[in-house]
């Protein structure tokens, strides 16, 4: 599999770093020595020793990884904190890359498994102890439930499903989206997905805080554990990982086997569905299903405009195509220039 990284090719052509970059378009190779002598260091993290106030961001972080919605909540908290305030990140357990997401303080509540009542009591105790100016939640099935439990425990109103947020105003829809409610940002806010951009600035140095101690209370939940769903039965618009077959795929039985091995929900391009190779319900695109996945793997799909519209909000896209200039290659975060059938066979062998 041949992979092309334009950034590495450009870096190899840099002759001088200061005072101005110059590229060697002759490809004589003399730039490599000069470039190797340059040591690149990342930006120094921002350290906030004594913030004037705190903005709390309560996230889900399944498996210790921040979701796209989690990072948007932290980005909103960073927006409200400004330069003087600090962001307190609160999660059920340990979290990766909290500083890169914009957090200054981190608190792991030490809650394992499914215990929403205990989690809500710990969050309520944490925000009572640290008195943040605002507390933000993701408006998801679990995040919205937690926000409402915390609001009930604290005896405060929740501004649910905010779609716009600034330091002066919070906006949410009402009346089936025909009207808006505008108010000064209240204490408890839940944010709708894909409305606030995540933090993209310099990383922050994170200070860990101890989780609050609460008295054990016997709840109504005796035992609970998550049940793994069959990825093939998850609707495309709800699937976190989708793999789709395009015109470059001929072995559709092998494609479905690969999807099962990856635990991905299978999809297809319009060309494949029009040919009857896969059912119409699998079609990805503006004329099929619009995805909201974390990751999308496109096998042999060129990327027609209506297909690209259907993957507009997907965070990570992997494109496998023999055409270097296909539209899907420009959209992808990782592009593999190879035959989709060969890559499918290699992946099945690896799995």
Tab-separated table of C-alpha atoms in Angstrom:
chain	number	residue	atom	x	y	z
A	1	UNK	CA	0.000	0.000	0.000
A	2	UNK	CA	1.484	3.307	-1.110
A	3	UNK	CA	0.754	6.238	1.153
A	4	UNK	CA	1.426	9.831	0.269
A	5	UNK	CA	1.874	12.522	2.908
A	6	UNK	CA	2.083	15.998	1.283
A	7	UNK	CA	3.170	17.530	4.595
A	8	UNK	CA	6.253	15.308	4.748
A	9	UNK	CA	7.099	16.126	1.123
A	10	UNK	CA	6.870	19.853	1.822
A	11	UNK	CA	8.942	19.531	4.996
A	12	UNK	CA	11.647	17.767	3.018
A	13	UNK	CA	11.892	20.726	0.625
A	14	UNK	CA	12.393	23.399	3.305
A	15	UNK	CA	15.868	24.864	2.907
A	16	UNK	CA	15.896	27.683	5.458
A	17	UNK	CA	13.818	28.171	8.580
A	18	UNK	CA	14.728	31.756	9.420
A	19	UNK	CA	14.048	34.464	8.521
A	20	UNK	CA	11.816	33.066	5.774
A	21	UNK	CA	10.948	29.610	4.496
A	22	UNK	CA	12.279	28.670	1.060
A	23	UNK	CA	11.274	25.555	-0.850
A	24	UNK	CA	13.636	23.613	-3.114
A	25	UNK	CA	11.394	22.731	-6.070
A	26	UNK	CA	14.280	20.957	-7.859
A	27	UNK	CA	14.065	17.984	-5.453
A	28	UNK	CA	17.847	17.691	-5.270
A	29	UNK	CA	17.700	16.431	-1.704
A	30	UNK	CA	19.877	19.118	-0.170
A	31	UNK	CA	17.014	20.313	1.992
A	32	UNK	CA	16.931	17.145	4.062
A	33	UNK	CA	20.173	17.894	5.861
A	34	UNK	CA	19.114	21.425	6.742
A	35	UNK	CA	15.721	20.258	7.896
A	36	UNK	CA	17.164	17.487	10.052
A	37	UNK	CA	19.145	20.054	12.011
A	38	UNK	CA	15.981	21.858	13.074
A	39	UNK	CA	14.381	20.596	16.280
A	40	UNK	CA	10.680	21.208	16.437
A	41	UNK	CA	9.147	21.682	19.840
A	42	UNK	CA	5.487	22.033	20.637
A	43	UNK	CA	4.060	25.121	22.299
A	44	UNK	CA	4.574	25.420	26.030
A	45	UNK	CA	1.414	24.549	27.989
A	46	UNK	CA	-0.542	27.337	29.659
A	47	UNK	CA	-0.398	27.144	33.443
A	48	UNK	CA	-3.140	28.826	35.434
A	49	UNK	CA	-2.064	28.866	39.056
A	50	UNK	CA	-4.795	30.991	40.624
A	51	UNK	CA	-7.891	31.383	38.417
A	52	UNK	CA	-10.323	34.150	39.297
A	53	UNK	CA	-13.222	31.715	38.952
A	54	UNK	CA	-14.000	28.257	37.587
A	55	UNK	CA	-16.245	26.985	34.816
A	56	UNK	CA	-17.120	23.310	35.255
A	57	UNK	CA	-17.453	20.975	32.272
A	58	UNK	CA	-19.047	17.631	33.150
A	59	UNK	CA	-18.274	15.098	30.417
A	60	UNK	CA	-19.025	11.440	29.733
A	61	UNK	CA	-15.596	10.327	28.356
A	62	UNK	CA	-16.487	6.671	27.677
A	63	UNK	CA	-13.429	4.486	28.059
A	64	UNK	CA	-11.374	7.495	29.154
A	65	UNK	CA	-11.519	9.181	25.723
A	66	UNK	CA	-13.259	12.513	25.172
A	67	UNK	CA	-16.001	12.377	22.562
A	68	UNK	CA	-16.551	15.116	19.995
A	69	UNK	CA	-19.451	16.411	22.084
A	70	UNK	CA	-17.284	16.338	25.236
A	71	UNK	CA	-14.656	18.499	23.549
A	72	UNK	CA	-17.356	20.929	22.448
A	73	UNK	CA	-18.539	21.237	26.061
A	74	UNK	CA	-14.977	21.956	27.185
A	75	UNK	CA	-14.648	24.473	24.345
A	76	UNK	CA	-17.773	26.254	25.586
A	77	UNK	CA	-16.371	26.260	29.119
A	78	UNK	CA	-13.124	27.704	27.792
A	79	UNK	CA	-15.134	30.399	26.029
A	80	UNK	CA	-16.927	31.378	29.244
A	81	UNK	CA	-13.704	31.242	31.275
A	82	UNK	CA	-11.758	33.637	29.048
A	83	UNK	CA	-8.226	34.453	30.148
A	84	UNK	CA	-8.975	34.997	33.836
A	85	UNK	CA	-11.047	31.912	34.586
A	86	UNK	CA	-10.159	28.250	34.724
A	87	UNK	CA	-11.927	25.183	33.367
A	88	UNK	CA	-12.667	22.368	35.804
A	89	UNK	CA	-13.154	19.101	33.936
A	90	UNK	CA	-15.295	16.553	35.792
A	91	UNK	CA	-15.545	12.980	34.520
A	92	UNK	CA	-16.527	9.590	35.936
A	93	UNK	CA	-12.953	8.290	35.603
A	94	UNK	CA	-9.552	9.068	34.125
A	95	UNK	CA	-9.460	11.088	30.890
A	96	UNK	CA	-6.829	11.295	28.169
A	97	UNK	CA	-5.606	14.624	26.744
A	98	UNK	CA	-7.544	16.821	29.167
A	99	UNK	CA	-4.986	19.633	28.848
A	100	UNK	CA	-5.051	19.597	25.056
A	101	UNK	CA	-8.839	19.911	25.215
A	102	UNK	CA	-8.512	23.108	27.288
A	103	UNK	CA	-8.908	22.004	30.926
A	104	UNK	CA	-6.954	23.572	33.813
A	105	UNK	CA	-8.262	21.360	36.621
A	106	UNK	CA	-9.413	17.764	36.480
A	107	UNK	CA	-11.511	15.695	38.855
A	108	UNK	CA	-12.187	11.979	38.403
A	109	UNK	CA	-15.265	11.042	40.401
A	110	UNK	CA	-14.299	7.392	40.735
A	111	UNK	CA	-17.659	6.045	39.568
A	112	UNK	CA	-17.505	2.755	37.673
A	113	UNK	CA	-20.304	0.954	35.921
A	114	UNK	CA	-23.808	2.308	35.487
A	115	UNK	CA	-24.815	4.179	38.632
A	116	UNK	CA	-26.437	7.472	37.572
A	117	UNK	CA	-27.705	8.291	41.080
A	118	UNK	CA	-24.237	8.013	42.640
A	119	UNK	CA	-22.684	9.941	39.754
A	120	UNK	CA	-25.222	12.756	40.141
A	121	UNK	CA	-24.596	13.011	43.892
A	122	UNK	CA	-20.839	13.199	43.347
A	123	UNK	CA	-21.216	15.888	40.669
A	124	UNK	CA	-23.568	17.874	42.906
A	125	UNK	CA	-21.107	17.648	45.786
A	126	UNK	CA	-18.168	18.651	43.565
A	127	UNK	CA	-19.825	21.766	42.167
A	128	UNK	CA	-21.053	22.706	45.635
A	129	UNK	CA	-17.532	22.440	47.066
A	130	UNK	CA	-15.756	24.320	44.241
A	131	UNK	CA	-18.547	26.823	43.433
A	132	UNK	CA	-17.987	27.230	39.656
A	133	UNK	CA	-19.592	30.187	37.964
A	134	UNK	CA	-21.288	27.912	35.392
A	135	UNK	CA	-21.665	24.137	34.990
A	136	UNK	CA	-21.928	22.693	31.484
A	137	UNK	CA	-23.194	19.251	30.410
A	138	UNK	CA	-23.549	17.553	27.012
A	139	UNK	CA	-27.187	17.253	25.982
A	140	UNK	CA	-27.088	13.514	25.246
A	141	UNK	CA	-29.115	10.578	26.539
A	142	UNK	CA	-26.797	10.060	29.526
A	143	UNK	CA	-25.464	13.617	29.809
A	144	UNK	CA	-28.936	15.145	29.728
A	145	UNK	CA	-30.172	12.673	32.332
A	146	UNK	CA	-27.223	13.520	34.587
A	147	UNK	CA	-27.814	17.266	34.152
A	148	UNK	CA	-31.440	16.916	35.237
A	149	UNK	CA	-30.539	14.764	38.235
A	150	UNK	CA	-27.946	17.321	39.340
A	151	UNK	CA	-30.425	20.185	38.862
A	152	UNK	CA	-32.948	18.356	41.054
A	153	UNK	CA	-30.344	17.674	43.760
A	154	UNK	CA	-29.170	21.304	43.774
A	155	UNK	CA	-32.668	22.762	43.518
A	156	UNK	CA	-31.730	24.850	40.459
A	157	UNK	CA	-33.180	25.335	37.004
A	158	UNK	CA	-31.448	23.746	34.002
A	159	UNK	CA	-31.071	25.647	30.735
A	160	UNK	CA	-31.340	22.553	28.539
A	161	UNK	CA	-30.253	22.135	24.928
A	162	UNK	CA	-28.497	25.480	24.434
A	163	UNK	CA	-27.556	26.018	20.798
A	164	UNK	CA	-25.681	29.300	21.216
A	165	UNK	CA	-23.564	30.459	24.135
A	166	UNK	CA	-21.514	33.550	24.843
A	167	UNK	CA	-20.371	35.261	28.018
A	168	UNK	CA	-23.496	37.442	27.867
A	169	UNK	CA	-26.212	35.230	26.424
A	170	UNK	CA	-27.462	31.653	26.096
A	171	UNK	CA	-29.986	30.699	23.421
A	172	UNK	CA	-32.111	27.572	23.100
A	173	UNK	CA	-35.018	26.693	20.779
A	174	UNK	CA	-38.588	26.242	21.953
A	175	UNK	CA	-41.984	25.678	20.389
A	176	UNK	CA	-40.710	22.895	18.087
A	177	UNK	CA	-37.914	25.170	16.930
A	178	UNK	CA	-40.180	28.046	15.895
A	179	UNK	CA	-39.104	30.316	18.761
A	180	UNK	CA	-36.027	30.999	20.866
A	181	UNK	CA	-35.409	31.630	24.537
A	182	UNK	CA	-32.591	34.066	25.243
A	183	UNK	CA	-31.180	34.650	28.726
A	184	UNK	CA	-28.019	35.501	30.561
A	185	UNK	CA	-25.982	32.288	30.966
A	186	UNK	CA	-27.487	30.495	34.000
A	187	UNK	CA	-25.640	28.264	36.438
A	188	UNK	CA	-26.557	24.891	34.914
A	189	UNK	CA	-26.483	24.545	31.122
A	190	UNK	CA	-26.616	21.567	28.771
A	191	UNK	CA	-25.304	22.027	25.237
A	192	UNK	CA	-26.744	20.625	22.026
A	193	UNK	CA	-24.232	18.775	19.812
A	194	UNK	CA	-22.205	20.492	17.079
A	195	UNK	CA	-23.110	24.031	18.144
A	196	UNK	CA	-19.943	25.162	19.943
A	197	UNK	CA	-16.480	24.613	18.492
A	198	UNK	CA	-13.954	22.637	20.559
A	199	UNK	CA	-10.887	24.370	21.958
A	200	UNK	CA	-8.057	24.651	19.392
A	201	UNK	CA	-5.505	26.777	21.248
A	202	UNK	CA	-2.361	25.957	23.177
A	203	UNK	CA	-2.595	23.029	25.593
A	204	UNK	CA	-3.151	23.740	29.270
A	205	UNK	CA	-1.326	22.301	32.238
A	206	UNK	CA	-3.792	20.233	34.238
A	207	UNK	CA	-3.909	20.024	38.023
A	208	UNK	CA	-5.731	17.014	39.468
A	209	UNK	CA	-8.210	17.532	42.288
A	210	UNK	CA	-9.452	14.845	44.700
A	211	UNK	CA	-12.972	13.591	44.180
A	212	UNK	CA	-15.562	14.457	46.817
A	213	UNK	CA	-16.511	11.915	49.452
A	214	UNK	CA	-20.202	11.157	49.852
A	215	UNK	CA	-22.131	8.931	52.182
A	216	UNK	CA	-23.105	5.606	50.597
A	217	UNK	CA	-26.795	5.357	49.842
A	218	UNK	CA	-28.596	2.227	48.735
A	219	UNK	CA	-30.263	3.099	45.465
A	220	UNK	CA	-33.021	1.477	43.475
A	221	UNK	CA	-30.577	0.042	40.930
A	222	UNK	CA	-29.429	-3.373	42.131
A	223	UNK	CA	-27.135	-4.247	39.204
A	224	UNK	CA	-26.520	-2.938	35.695
A	225	UNK	CA	-24.069	-3.647	32.932
A	226	UNK	CA	-23.855	-2.478	29.316
A	227	UNK	CA	-24.918	-4.892	26.592
A	228	UNK	CA	-22.939	-4.873	23.368
A	229	UNK	CA	-25.177	-4.194	20.379
A	230	UNK	CA	-24.760	-5.902	17.026
A	231	UNK	CA	-23.229	-3.217	14.824
A	232	UNK	CA	-25.149	-4.500	11.811
A	233	UNK	CA	-28.449	-3.677	13.528
A	234	UNK	CA	-27.523	-0.113	14.564
A	235	UNK	CA	-29.148	2.540	12.329
A	236	UNK	CA	-26.605	4.305	10.144
A	237	UNK	CA	-27.420	7.720	11.568
A	238	UNK	CA	-26.679	6.445	15.104
A	239	UNK	CA	-23.641	4.240	14.404
A	240	UNK	CA	-20.290	5.434	15.831
A	241	UNK	CA	-18.210	3.464	13.279
A	242	UNK	CA	-19.329	3.007	9.678
A	243	UNK	CA	-17.553	1.232	6.817
A	244	UNK	CA	-18.968	1.709	3.329
A	245	UNK	CA	-18.409	-0.021	-0.005
A	246	UNK	CA	-18.190	1.812	-3.290
A	247	UNK	CA	-17.628	1.019	-6.937
A	248	UNK	CA	-14.113	-0.225	-6.127
A	249	UNK	CA	-15.492	-3.166	-4.134
A	250	UNK	CA	-16.478	-6.398	-5.919
A	251	UNK	CA	-16.452	-8.930	-3.068
A	252	UNK	CA	-19.458	-7.827	-1.032
A	253	UNK	CA	-19.561	-10.980	1.082
A	254	UNK	CA	-15.969	-10.270	2.111
A	255	UNK	CA	-16.920	-6.645	2.763
A	256	UNK	CA	-19.700	-7.691	5.164
A	257	UNK	CA	-17.298	-10.119	6.886
A	258	UNK	CA	-14.813	-7.289	7.344
A	259	UNK	CA	-17.533	-5.038	8.804
A	260	UNK	CA	-18.440	-7.747	11.326
A	261	UNK	CA	-14.780	-8.259	12.261
A	262	UNK	CA	-14.298	-4.515	12.802
A	263	UNK	CA	-17.548	-4.141	14.728
A	264	UNK	CA	-18.609	-1.502	12.198
A	265	UNK	CA	-22.017	-0.765	10.715
A	266	UNK	CA	-21.929	-1.474	6.952
A	267	UNK	CA	-22.942	1.150	4.415
A	268	UNK	CA	-22.691	1.702	0.683
A	269	UNK	CA	-22.487	4.362	-1.977
A	270	UNK	CA	-25.396	5.170	-4.268
A	271	UNK	CA	-23.739	3.377	-7.206
A	272	UNK	CA	-23.599	0.125	-5.241
A	273	UNK	CA	-27.210	0.441	-4.076
A	274	UNK	CA	-28.422	1.319	-7.592
A	275	UNK	CA	-26.728	-1.844	-8.870
A	276	UNK	CA	-28.573	-3.907	-6.257
A	277	UNK	CA	-25.379	-5.229	-4.667
A	278	UNK	CA	-26.423	-3.942	-1.226
A	279	UNK	CA	-29.850	-2.834	0.057
A	280	UNK	CA	-31.005	0.760	-0.297
A	281	UNK	CA	-31.185	1.136	3.505
A	282	UNK	CA	-27.374	1.038	3.552
A	283	UNK	CA	-26.954	4.057	1.263
A	284	UNK	CA	-24.787	6.834	2.704
A	285	UNK	CA	-25.235	10.375	1.433
A	286	UNK	CA	-27.652	13.254	1.086
A	287	UNK	CA	-30.037	11.019	-0.888
A	288	UNK	CA	-29.607	8.202	1.642
A	289	UNK	CA	-28.594	8.494	5.303
A	290	UNK	CA	-26.618	11.413	6.742
A	291	UNK	CA	-24.036	10.088	9.193
A	292	UNK	CA	-23.159	11.341	12.652
A	293	UNK	CA	-20.357	8.832	13.223
A	294	UNK	CA	-17.049	9.227	14.999
A	295	UNK	CA	-15.209	7.360	12.219
A	296	UNK	CA	-16.062	6.524	8.605
A	297	UNK	CA	-14.101	4.134	6.388
A	298	UNK	CA	-14.738	4.533	2.648
A	299	UNK	CA	-13.674	1.596	0.468
A	300	UNK	CA	-13.435	2.389	-3.237
A	301	UNK	CA	-15.671	5.483	-3.028
A	302	UNK	CA	-14.704	8.484	-5.160
A	303	UNK	CA	-16.773	11.014	-3.202
A	304	UNK	CA	-19.621	12.475	-5.222
A	305	UNK	CA	-21.002	15.782	-3.858
A	306	UNK	CA	-24.144	14.158	-2.401
A	307	UNK	CA	-21.997	11.505	-0.703
A	308	UNK	CA	-19.729	14.127	0.856
A	309	UNK	CA	-22.815	15.952	2.123
A	310	UNK	CA	-23.819	12.789	3.956
A	311	UNK	CA	-20.527	12.610	5.875
A	312	UNK	CA	-20.177	16.304	6.631
A	313	UNK	CA	-20.140	15.984	10.436
A	314	UNK	CA	-18.006	12.825	10.669
A	315	UNK	CA	-14.865	13.542	12.667
A	316	UNK	CA	-12.426	10.918	11.332
A	317	UNK	CA	-12.547	9.716	7.717
A	318	UNK	CA	-10.359	6.964	6.250
A	319	UNK	CA	-10.440	6.780	2.442
A	320	UNK	CA	-9.084	3.857	0.415
A	321	UNK	CA	-8.976	4.518	-3.318
A	322	UNK	CA	-6.661	4.046	-6.277
A	323	UNK	CA	-7.294	7.609	-7.494
A	324	UNK	CA	-5.066	10.099	-5.698
A	325	UNK	CA	-7.225	12.988	-6.929
A	326	UNK	CA	-10.611	11.599	-5.846
A	327	UNK	CA	-12.729	14.065	-3.875
A	328	UNK	CA	-12.939	11.704	-0.888
A	329	UNK	CA	-9.129	11.788	-0.581
A	330	UNK	CA	-9.165	15.549	0.018
A	331	UNK	CA	-11.829	15.122	2.703
A	332	UNK	CA	-10.098	12.235	4.483
A	333	UNK	CA	-7.881	12.492	7.548
A	334	UNK	CA	-6.086	9.312	6.437
A	335	UNK	CA	-5.884	8.360	2.756
A	336	UNK	CA	-4.557	5.035	1.488
A	337	UNK	CA	-3.843	5.009	-2.245
A	338	UNK	CA	-4.402	1.343	-3.029
A	339	UNK	CA	-6.925	-1.109	-4.380
A	340	UNK	CA	-9.824	-1.494	-1.956
A	341	UNK	CA	-10.021	-5.255	-2.528
A	342	UNK	CA	-6.364	-5.714	-1.575
A	343	UNK	CA	-6.771	-3.574	1.547
A	344	UNK	CA	-9.882	-5.521	2.561
A	345	UNK	CA	-7.996	-8.817	2.273
A	346	UNK	CA	-5.060	-7.421	4.274
A	347	UNK	CA	-7.365	-6.146	7.030
A	348	UNK	CA	-9.168	-9.494	7.282
A	349	UNK	CA	-5.815	-11.268	7.627
A	350	UNK	CA	-4.738	-8.855	10.366
A	351	UNK	CA	-8.008	-9.277	12.251
